[in-house]
């Protein structure tokens, strides 16, 4: 019997691939786990269809067909807190959110500061529902004192370094990190919040923090951290990536640095684009506690502006699972972080695309090709011979976020009960369907 011509055909969808500058009705053909061709011609599809079984033919009429999404800021809790998330469960959550690739942060227990731990996570991800790229720790134990063996981490496959969760406060160590990372052509990713200014902070420093009597993290803590690191980036010629940017001053600093030609990129989370600190006093929902904190309306507007004008390169969830026991406490006792993989796309559609801030193509770029470029990841496009990582989106499907539907092992989302305007229908990883609604 002759071998099949194609393993999968996704027909009649609106194919959007910002990397290719492609955005029209087309058919996507998959063979051996890769993209075989994208064709506009509608006549040929009937001939191809004849050789396909029902499972191999997806009619995507009225749907968007886009490259698998990439989230470069995810906390998997393995090793250490497998009750909150494992590599496997985090990848299942990713698949249901339309993500086919993710980068995991090193703040596990033990932390990912050596080859063995990088390898451990990679092994756990081998048969998972998403591709996992490991970010190593900048410093041993994430203590901010002594650099990790950065060359070893990179040789084992780490694609970037960060001490995320904490700011690398020591400027001399940060300088050396940028110098070493430059030799290996990887970015240093920074959680940009001056630790001393944020000591003991529970929420954003603002009228609201005063009113609620909670200690605040001042926006200037981000501004100072971002500006220092831009200066060190200029000095070293290294690559700097600012994680989860949240303030007007931070965005302004990155905008100026880019204009100057400094090699800096940055990401924003859906929560910093959508939520503001006046939400906290309404119910003291501990799932609103996050670092950096959700800010004032003026800062929220500034990150939206930065997203629109390209100062902010990409959208990342900062998916941070916590157990119910840990979050079931007073607001100021709760650990910071919220999950995000399964709500990112719906939130971006509802609050960014539907508000007219970004087109679908621009939003998809910030969740595919842009993050791929920052970290040199494969994927983020449906170019011929790329891995067949594809997500099919129903762009108008309304759905309600429900805790019992999360595939993540943790449920700490502030969006439970929210109604969102777009939904992932199918996620395809290397030609294999890993999620369908
Ligand atoms: Zn962080």
Short mmCIF file of C-alpha atoms and ligand atoms in Angstrom, two decimals:
data_model
loop_
_atom_site.label_atom_id
_atom_site.label_comp_id
_atom_site.label_asym_id
_atom_site.label_seq_id
_atom_site.Cartn_x
_atom_site.Cartn_y
_atom_site.Cartn_z
CA UNK A 1 0.00 0.00 0.00
CA UNK A 2 1.44 3.43 -0.85
CA UNK A 3 2.13 5.65 2.13
CA UNK A 4 -0.45 8.34 2.83
CA UNK A 5 0.24 11.66 1.27
CA UNK A 6 -0.71 13.60 4.40
CA UNK A 7 -1.33 12.68 8.02
CA UNK A 8 -3.60 15.61 8.79
CA UNK A 9 -5.38 18.33 6.85
CA UNK A 10 -6.88 21.40 8.50
CA UNK A 11 -9.18 22.83 5.89
CA UNK A 12 -10.98 26.13 5.35
CA UNK A 13 -9.69 27.99 8.41
CA UNK A 14 -8.40 31.54 8.55
CA UNK A 15 -4.68 30.90 8.79
CA UNK A 16 -2.75 33.60 10.65
CA UNK A 17 1.03 33.30 10.78
CA UNK A 18 2.66 36.64 11.62
CA UNK A 19 6.16 35.24 10.99
CA UNK A 20 5.16 34.54 7.40
CA UNK A 21 3.02 37.66 7.07
CA UNK A 22 0.18 35.27 6.19
CA UNK A 23 -3.45 35.95 7.04
CA UNK A 24 -6.14 34.43 4.86
CA UNK A 25 -8.38 31.41 4.31
CA UNK A 26 -6.24 28.39 3.56
CA UNK A 27 -5.66 24.70 4.15
CA UNK A 28 -2.80 23.41 6.27
CA UNK A 29 -1.28 20.03 5.38
CA UNK A 30 0.71 18.01 7.92
CA UNK A 31 3.02 15.11 7.20
CA UNK A 32 5.38 13.27 9.59
CA UNK A 33 4.77 15.78 12.37
CA UNK A 34 5.75 18.76 10.23
CA UNK A 35 4.01 21.38 8.14
CA UNK A 36 4.00 20.04 4.58
CA UNK A 37 2.25 22.91 2.85
CA UNK A 38 -0.26 25.72 3.21
CA UNK A 39 -2.52 26.16 0.23
CA UNK A 40 -5.03 28.82 -0.68
CA UNK A 41 -6.47 26.87 -3.59
CA UNK A 42 -9.81 25.40 -2.58
CA UNK A 43 -10.23 22.98 -5.50
CA UNK A 44 -7.38 20.71 -4.49
CA UNK A 45 -8.81 19.97 -1.06
CA UNK A 46 -11.49 17.63 -2.38
CA UNK A 47 -8.90 15.48 -4.10
CA UNK A 48 -6.68 15.34 -0.99
CA UNK A 49 -9.69 14.56 1.20
CA UNK A 50 -10.44 11.33 -0.57
CA UNK A 51 -7.42 9.63 0.93
CA UNK A 52 -8.10 10.82 4.51
CA UNK A 53 -10.04 9.30 7.37
CA UNK A 54 -12.34 11.47 9.51
CA UNK A 55 -9.69 11.90 12.19
CA UNK A 56 -7.22 13.14 9.62
CA UNK A 57 -9.49 15.82 8.26
CA UNK A 58 -10.42 18.85 10.34
CA UNK A 59 -12.91 21.31 8.92
CA UNK A 60 -11.91 24.64 10.44
CA UNK A 61 -14.50 26.79 8.70
CA UNK A 62 -15.00 29.96 10.75
CA UNK A 63 -12.00 29.14 12.97
CA UNK A 64 -8.53 30.63 13.26
CA UNK A 65 -5.58 28.36 12.57
CA UNK A 66 -2.42 29.78 14.12
CA UNK A 67 1.02 28.54 15.21
CA UNK A 68 1.07 26.86 18.63
CA UNK A 69 1.38 29.56 21.28
CA UNK A 70 4.59 30.02 23.27
CA UNK A 71 4.64 31.11 26.93
CA UNK A 72 8.13 32.04 28.12
CA UNK A 73 7.20 32.54 31.79
CA UNK A 74 5.75 29.46 33.49
CA UNK A 75 6.29 28.02 36.94
CA UNK A 76 6.08 24.25 36.94
CA UNK A 77 6.45 23.13 40.55
CA UNK A 78 8.46 20.00 39.88
CA UNK A 79 10.76 19.16 41.56
CA UNK A 80 9.51 20.04 45.04
CA UNK A 81 5.80 20.84 44.98
CA UNK A 82 4.24 18.18 42.81
CA UNK A 83 0.97 18.68 44.69
CA UNK A 84 0.71 22.13 43.05
CA UNK A 85 1.90 21.31 39.51
CA UNK A 86 4.04 18.74 37.77
CA UNK A 87 5.78 19.04 34.45
CA UNK A 88 3.08 16.78 33.01
CA UNK A 89 0.08 18.63 34.51
CA UNK A 90 1.53 22.02 33.58
CA UNK A 91 1.91 20.84 29.99
CA UNK A 92 -1.68 19.55 29.99
CA UNK A 93 -2.80 22.99 31.18
CA UNK A 94 -0.66 24.58 28.47
CA UNK A 95 -2.25 22.44 25.76
CA UNK A 96 -5.75 23.41 26.84
CA UNK A 97 -4.71 27.06 26.71
CA UNK A 98 -3.36 26.71 23.16
CA UNK A 99 0.32 26.67 24.17
CA UNK A 100 2.59 24.11 22.55
CA UNK A 101 5.85 25.46 24.02
CA UNK A 102 6.68 26.88 27.40
CA UNK A 103 9.73 28.02 29.32
CA UNK A 104 9.86 26.92 32.94
CA UNK A 105 11.35 29.06 35.68
CA UNK A 106 14.12 27.67 37.91
CA UNK A 107 12.64 28.49 41.33
CA UNK A 108 11.82 24.88 42.16
CA UNK A 109 13.11 22.88 45.14
CA UNK A 110 15.91 22.18 44.53
CA UNK A 111 16.32 25.05 42.13
CA UNK A 112 17.48 24.56 38.55
CA UNK A 113 21.06 25.75 38.91
CA UNK A 114 22.95 22.69 37.63
CA UNK A 115 22.90 20.18 34.78
CA UNK A 116 21.22 17.40 36.77
CA UNK A 117 18.13 19.49 37.49
CA UNK A 118 17.91 20.74 33.90
CA UNK A 119 18.08 17.12 32.75
CA UNK A 120 15.50 16.03 35.33
CA UNK A 121 12.93 18.52 34.02
CA UNK A 122 13.72 17.67 30.39
CA UNK A 123 13.23 13.96 31.11
CA UNK A 124 9.91 14.61 32.83
CA UNK A 125 8.79 16.59 29.75
CA UNK A 126 9.67 13.92 27.20
CA UNK A 127 6.14 12.62 26.61
CA UNK A 128 4.30 15.70 27.84
CA UNK A 129 1.62 17.62 25.94
CA UNK A 130 3.89 20.63 25.30
CA UNK A 131 7.53 21.33 24.59
CA UNK A 132 9.37 22.47 27.70
CA UNK A 133 12.43 24.73 27.53
CA UNK A 134 14.33 25.19 30.75
CA UNK A 135 15.48 28.54 32.10
CA UNK A 136 18.39 28.07 34.51
CA UNK A 137 19.14 30.08 37.63
CA UNK A 138 21.56 32.99 37.28
CA UNK A 139 23.04 32.32 40.70
CA UNK A 140 23.58 29.18 42.75
CA UNK A 141 20.51 28.50 44.87
CA UNK A 142 19.05 31.76 43.46
CA UNK A 143 20.82 33.43 46.38
CA UNK A 144 22.16 36.29 44.29
CA UNK A 145 25.77 35.76 45.37
CA UNK A 146 27.65 33.31 43.17
CA UNK A 147 27.00 32.70 39.47
CA UNK A 148 25.75 29.26 38.40
CA UNK A 149 27.90 27.34 35.93
CA UNK A 150 26.19 29.10 33.05
CA UNK A 151 28.11 27.23 30.35
CA UNK A 152 27.06 23.89 31.87
CA UNK A 153 23.43 24.97 31.96
CA UNK A 154 23.51 26.07 28.32
CA UNK A 155 25.30 22.88 27.24
CA UNK A 156 22.52 20.89 28.86
CA UNK A 157 19.91 22.87 26.92
CA UNK A 158 18.95 25.84 29.11
CA UNK A 159 17.80 28.67 26.81
CA UNK A 160 18.07 31.57 29.25
CA UNK A 161 18.86 32.41 32.89
CA UNK A 162 16.88 34.13 35.62
CA UNK A 163 16.58 34.25 39.39
CA UNK A 164 12.86 34.96 38.90
CA UNK A 165 10.88 35.34 42.08
CA UNK A 166 13.67 37.59 43.29
CA UNK A 167 15.55 40.48 41.79
CA UNK A 168 19.27 39.95 41.35
CA UNK A 169 20.17 42.82 43.62
CA UNK A 170 23.97 42.70 43.35
CA UNK A 171 24.98 44.87 40.38
CA UNK A 172 28.42 43.28 40.10
CA UNK A 173 26.95 39.77 39.88
CA UNK A 174 24.41 41.02 37.33
CA UNK A 175 27.18 42.57 35.29
CA UNK A 176 29.05 39.27 35.20
CA UNK A 177 25.86 37.38 34.38
CA UNK A 178 25.31 39.60 31.33
CA UNK A 179 28.94 39.08 30.27
CA UNK A 180 28.77 35.28 30.58
CA UNK A 181 25.34 35.02 28.99
CA UNK A 182 26.63 37.06 26.06
CA UNK A 183 29.30 34.44 25.39
CA UNK A 184 26.56 31.82 25.07
CA UNK A 185 24.15 34.12 23.21
CA UNK A 186 21.34 33.77 25.74
CA UNK A 187 19.40 36.56 27.47
CA UNK A 188 19.50 37.32 31.17
CA UNK A 189 15.88 37.51 32.29
CA UNK A 190 15.24 39.78 35.22
CA UNK A 191 12.46 39.99 37.80
CA UNK A 192 12.85 43.74 37.99
CA UNK A 193 11.81 44.81 41.48
CA UNK A 194 14.37 46.33 43.83
CA UNK A 195 14.21 43.97 46.83
CA UNK A 196 14.92 46.58 49.47
CA UNK A 197 12.24 48.97 48.26
CA UNK A 198 9.77 46.06 48.12
CA UNK A 199 10.69 44.56 51.49
CA UNK A 200 7.51 43.32 53.16
CA UNK A 201 5.28 44.63 50.38
CA UNK A 202 1.85 43.04 49.92
CA UNK A 203 0.42 45.09 47.04
CA UNK A 204 1.09 48.14 44.87
CA UNK A 205 2.01 51.29 46.80
CA UNK A 206 -0.83 53.67 46.07
CA UNK A 207 -3.89 55.33 47.49
CA UNK A 208 -5.39 51.83 47.74
CA UNK A 209 -2.55 50.40 49.85
CA UNK A 210 -2.85 53.35 52.23
CA UNK A 211 -6.62 52.96 52.40
CA UNK A 212 -6.34 49.22 53.10
CA UNK A 213 -3.38 49.58 55.48
CA UNK A 214 -1.23 47.13 53.49
CA UNK A 215 2.43 47.73 52.82
CA UNK A 216 3.07 48.72 49.22
CA UNK A 217 5.71 47.97 46.59
CA UNK A 218 6.37 51.34 44.97
CA UNK A 219 6.42 51.53 41.16
CA UNK A 220 9.83 53.22 41.46
CA UNK A 221 11.24 49.84 42.60
CA UNK A 222 10.64 48.58 39.07
CA UNK A 223 11.89 51.78 37.45
CA UNK A 224 15.19 51.63 39.36
CA UNK A 225 15.69 47.93 38.63
CA UNK A 226 14.94 48.33 34.92
CA UNK A 227 17.17 51.39 34.54
CA UNK A 228 20.12 49.82 36.35
CA UNK A 229 19.95 46.72 34.21
CA UNK A 230 19.63 48.72 31.01
CA UNK A 231 22.80 50.56 32.02
CA UNK A 232 24.59 47.25 32.66
CA UNK A 233 23.27 45.92 29.36
CA UNK A 234 24.69 48.96 27.56
CA UNK A 235 28.03 48.47 29.35
CA UNK A 236 28.37 44.76 28.63
CA UNK A 237 26.69 44.51 25.24
CA UNK A 238 24.73 41.55 26.63
CA UNK A 239 21.06 40.75 26.18
CA UNK A 240 18.52 41.73 28.80
CA UNK A 241 14.93 40.55 29.03
CA UNK A 242 12.65 42.31 31.52
CA UNK A 243 10.05 39.94 32.91
CA UNK A 244 6.44 40.90 33.68
CA UNK A 245 6.83 44.68 33.25
CA UNK A 246 4.11 46.58 35.10
CA UNK A 247 4.73 50.32 35.35
CA UNK A 248 4.74 53.41 33.16
CA UNK A 249 8.28 54.32 34.19
CA UNK A 250 9.50 50.80 33.44
CA UNK A 251 7.92 50.82 29.99
CA UNK A 252 9.30 54.31 29.28
CA UNK A 253 12.82 53.16 30.24
CA UNK A 254 12.62 50.16 27.89
CA UNK A 255 11.25 52.37 25.09
CA UNK A 256 14.20 54.76 25.43
CA UNK A 257 16.71 51.89 25.60
CA UNK A 258 15.33 50.32 22.43
CA UNK A 259 15.52 53.69 20.64
CA UNK A 260 19.16 53.83 21.70
CA UNK A 261 19.77 50.41 20.18
CA UNK A 262 20.33 48.54 23.44
CA UNK A 263 19.56 44.82 23.28
CA UNK A 264 16.60 44.75 25.65
CA UNK A 265 13.25 42.98 25.32
CA UNK A 266 10.31 42.68 27.68
CA UNK A 267 7.14 40.80 28.42
CA UNK A 268 3.83 41.67 30.06
CA UNK A 269 1.27 39.41 31.74
CA UNK A 270 -2.46 39.43 31.02
CA UNK A 271 -3.09 40.46 34.65
CA UNK A 272 -0.96 43.60 34.38
CA UNK A 273 -2.81 44.47 31.16
CA UNK A 274 -6.25 43.96 32.67
CA UNK A 275 -6.40 44.18 36.47
CA UNK A 276 -5.88 47.17 38.77
CA UNK A 277 -5.18 47.48 42.48
CA UNK A 278 -8.64 48.80 43.35
CA UNK A 279 -9.90 45.23 42.83
CA UNK A 280 -8.10 44.06 45.97
CA UNK A 281 -10.21 45.86 48.55
CA UNK A 282 -13.46 44.52 47.09
CA UNK A 283 -13.09 40.97 48.38
CA UNK A 284 -9.43 40.48 49.36
CA UNK A 285 -9.25 37.63 46.87
CA UNK A 286 -5.80 36.16 47.61
CA UNK A 287 -5.47 35.16 43.96
CA UNK A 288 -4.94 38.85 43.22
CA UNK A 289 -1.72 38.85 45.24
CA UNK A 290 1.15 38.67 42.76
CA UNK A 291 4.67 40.03 42.27
CA UNK A 292 5.09 42.55 40.78
CA UNK A 293 1.69 43.63 42.09
CA UNK A 294 -1.26 44.64 39.94
CA UNK A 295 -0.92 48.41 39.64
CA UNK A 296 -2.95 51.59 39.28
CA UNK A 297 -5.05 52.42 36.23
CA UNK A 298 -2.36 54.83 34.95
CA UNK A 299 0.24 52.06 34.97
CA UNK A 300 -2.19 49.61 33.38
CA UNK A 301 -2.82 52.08 30.57
CA UNK A 302 0.94 52.49 30.11
CA UNK A 303 1.58 48.76 29.66
CA UNK A 304 -1.26 48.59 27.14
CA UNK A 305 0.37 51.50 25.26
CA UNK A 306 3.73 49.72 25.40
CA UNK A 307 2.13 46.58 24.04
CA UNK A 308 0.58 48.50 21.15
CA UNK A 309 3.69 50.45 20.14
CA UNK A 310 5.99 47.41 20.29
CA UNK A 311 7.99 48.44 23.36
CA UNK A 312 6.61 45.26 24.93
CA UNK A 313 7.60 42.34 22.74
CA UNK A 314 5.52 39.52 24.09
CA UNK A 315 2.78 38.32 26.41
CA UNK A 316 3.66 35.72 29.05
CA UNK A 317 1.39 34.32 31.74
CA UNK A 318 3.70 34.00 34.76
CA UNK A 319 1.60 30.89 35.51
CA UNK A 320 2.29 30.38 39.22
CA UNK A 321 0.35 27.51 40.82
CA UNK A 322 -0.34 27.50 44.56
CA UNK A 323 -2.35 25.05 46.61
CA UNK A 324 -5.74 25.92 48.05
CA UNK A 325 -4.37 25.63 51.60
CA UNK A 326 -1.66 28.17 50.84
CA UNK A 327 -4.09 30.68 49.33
CA UNK A 328 -6.89 30.08 51.85
CA UNK A 329 -5.69 32.70 54.32
CA UNK A 330 -5.59 36.44 54.91
CA UNK A 331 -4.50 38.52 51.93
CA UNK A 332 -1.16 39.52 53.42
CA UNK A 333 -0.27 35.90 54.33
CA UNK A 334 -0.91 34.47 50.85
CA UNK A 335 2.05 33.54 48.63
CA UNK A 336 2.20 35.69 45.47
CA UNK A 337 1.14 34.22 42.15
CA UNK A 338 -1.81 33.17 40.02
CA UNK A 339 -2.24 30.51 37.34
CA UNK A 340 -2.60 31.76 33.78
CA UNK A 341 -1.98 29.20 31.05
CA UNK A 342 -5.63 28.33 30.55
CA UNK A 343 -7.01 31.88 30.53
CA UNK A 344 -4.34 33.91 28.68
CA UNK A 345 -5.76 33.61 25.18
CA UNK A 346 -9.38 34.26 26.20
CA UNK A 347 -8.33 37.28 28.26
CA UNK A 348 -6.24 38.74 25.44
CA UNK A 349 -9.13 38.30 23.00
CA UNK A 350 -11.69 39.83 25.35
CA UNK A 351 -9.68 42.70 26.82
CA UNK A 352 -7.06 43.50 24.17
CA UNK A 353 -8.35 42.43 20.75
CA UNK A 354 -12.04 43.16 21.31
CA UNK A 355 -11.15 46.57 22.81
CA UNK A 356 -9.36 47.39 19.55
CA UNK A 357 -5.83 47.59 21.04
CA UNK A 358 -4.32 44.83 18.89
CA UNK A 359 -5.37 42.93 15.79
CA UNK A 360 -5.48 39.16 15.94
CA UNK A 361 -2.26 39.05 13.91
CA UNK A 362 -0.42 41.41 16.28
CA UNK A 363 -1.65 39.55 19.36
CA UNK A 364 -0.64 36.19 17.89
CA UNK A 365 2.81 37.61 17.06
CA UNK A 366 3.28 38.49 20.72
CA UNK A 367 2.41 34.92 21.70
CA UNK A 368 4.36 33.05 18.99
CA UNK A 369 7.15 34.43 16.85
CA UNK A 370 8.23 37.21 19.22
CA UNK A 371 8.83 35.03 22.29
CA UNK A 372 10.46 32.42 20.02
CA UNK A 373 12.94 35.01 18.77
CA UNK A 374 13.81 36.30 22.26
CA UNK A 375 14.96 32.85 23.34
CA UNK A 376 15.93 31.36 19.98
CA UNK A 377 13.24 28.68 20.23
CA UNK A 378 12.10 26.60 17.28
CA UNK A 379 8.43 27.02 16.38
CA UNK A 380 6.23 30.09 16.52
CA UNK A 381 5.53 29.71 12.80
CA UNK A 382 3.88 27.33 10.35
CA UNK A 383 6.62 27.71 7.74
CA UNK A 384 7.14 24.57 5.62
CA UNK A 385 9.07 21.87 7.52
CA UNK A 386 8.42 23.51 10.90
CA UNK A 387 7.10 21.20 13.63
CA UNK A 388 3.32 20.92 13.18
CA UNK A 389 2.50 22.85 16.37
CA UNK A 390 -0.87 24.40 15.64
CA UNK A 391 -3.80 25.78 17.58
CA UNK A 392 -7.31 26.05 16.23
CA UNK A 393 -9.28 28.85 17.87
CA UNK A 394 -12.97 29.60 17.82
CA UNK A 395 -12.64 33.41 17.83
CA UNK A 396 -16.19 34.15 18.94
CA UNK A 397 -16.98 31.30 21.33
CA UNK A 398 -18.09 32.67 24.70
CA UNK A 399 -17.24 30.58 27.73
CA UNK A 400 -17.12 30.94 31.49
CA UNK A 401 -13.93 30.22 33.44
CA UNK A 402 -14.60 27.36 35.87
CA UNK A 403 -12.26 26.03 38.54
CA UNK A 404 -13.36 22.44 37.98
CA UNK A 405 -12.40 22.66 34.31
CA UNK A 406 -8.76 23.65 34.91
CA UNK A 407 -6.26 20.99 33.94
CA UNK A 408 -3.68 22.63 36.17
CA UNK A 409 -3.38 20.92 39.56
CA UNK A 410 -3.89 24.34 41.16
CA UNK A 411 -6.97 26.54 40.86
CA UNK A 412 -5.61 29.90 42.05
CA UNK A 413 -7.13 32.09 39.36
CA UNK A 414 -8.82 35.45 39.99
CA UNK A 415 -10.80 34.94 36.78
CA UNK A 416 -13.10 32.15 37.96
CA UNK A 417 -16.63 33.06 36.85
CA UNK A 418 -15.39 35.51 34.20
CA UNK A 419 -16.89 35.29 30.72
CA UNK A 420 -14.33 35.25 27.92
CA UNK A 421 -14.82 35.68 24.18
CA UNK A 422 -12.54 33.17 22.43
CA UNK A 423 -11.77 29.56 23.06
CA UNK A 424 -9.19 27.00 22.03
CA UNK A 425 -10.83 24.21 20.01
CA UNK A 426 -7.84 22.01 19.31
CA UNK A 427 -4.16 22.04 20.10
CA UNK A 428 -1.82 20.05 17.89
CA UNK A 429 1.75 19.22 18.93
CA UNK A 430 4.04 17.82 16.27
CA UNK A 431 1.01 16.69 14.28
CA UNK A 432 -0.64 14.99 17.30
CA UNK A 433 -3.87 16.34 18.78
CA UNK A 434 -3.08 16.95 22.46
CA UNK A 435 -6.21 18.88 23.33
CA UNK A 436 -9.72 19.19 21.97
CA UNK A 437 -12.60 20.93 23.59
ZN1 LIG B 1 8.87 37.14 38.53
#
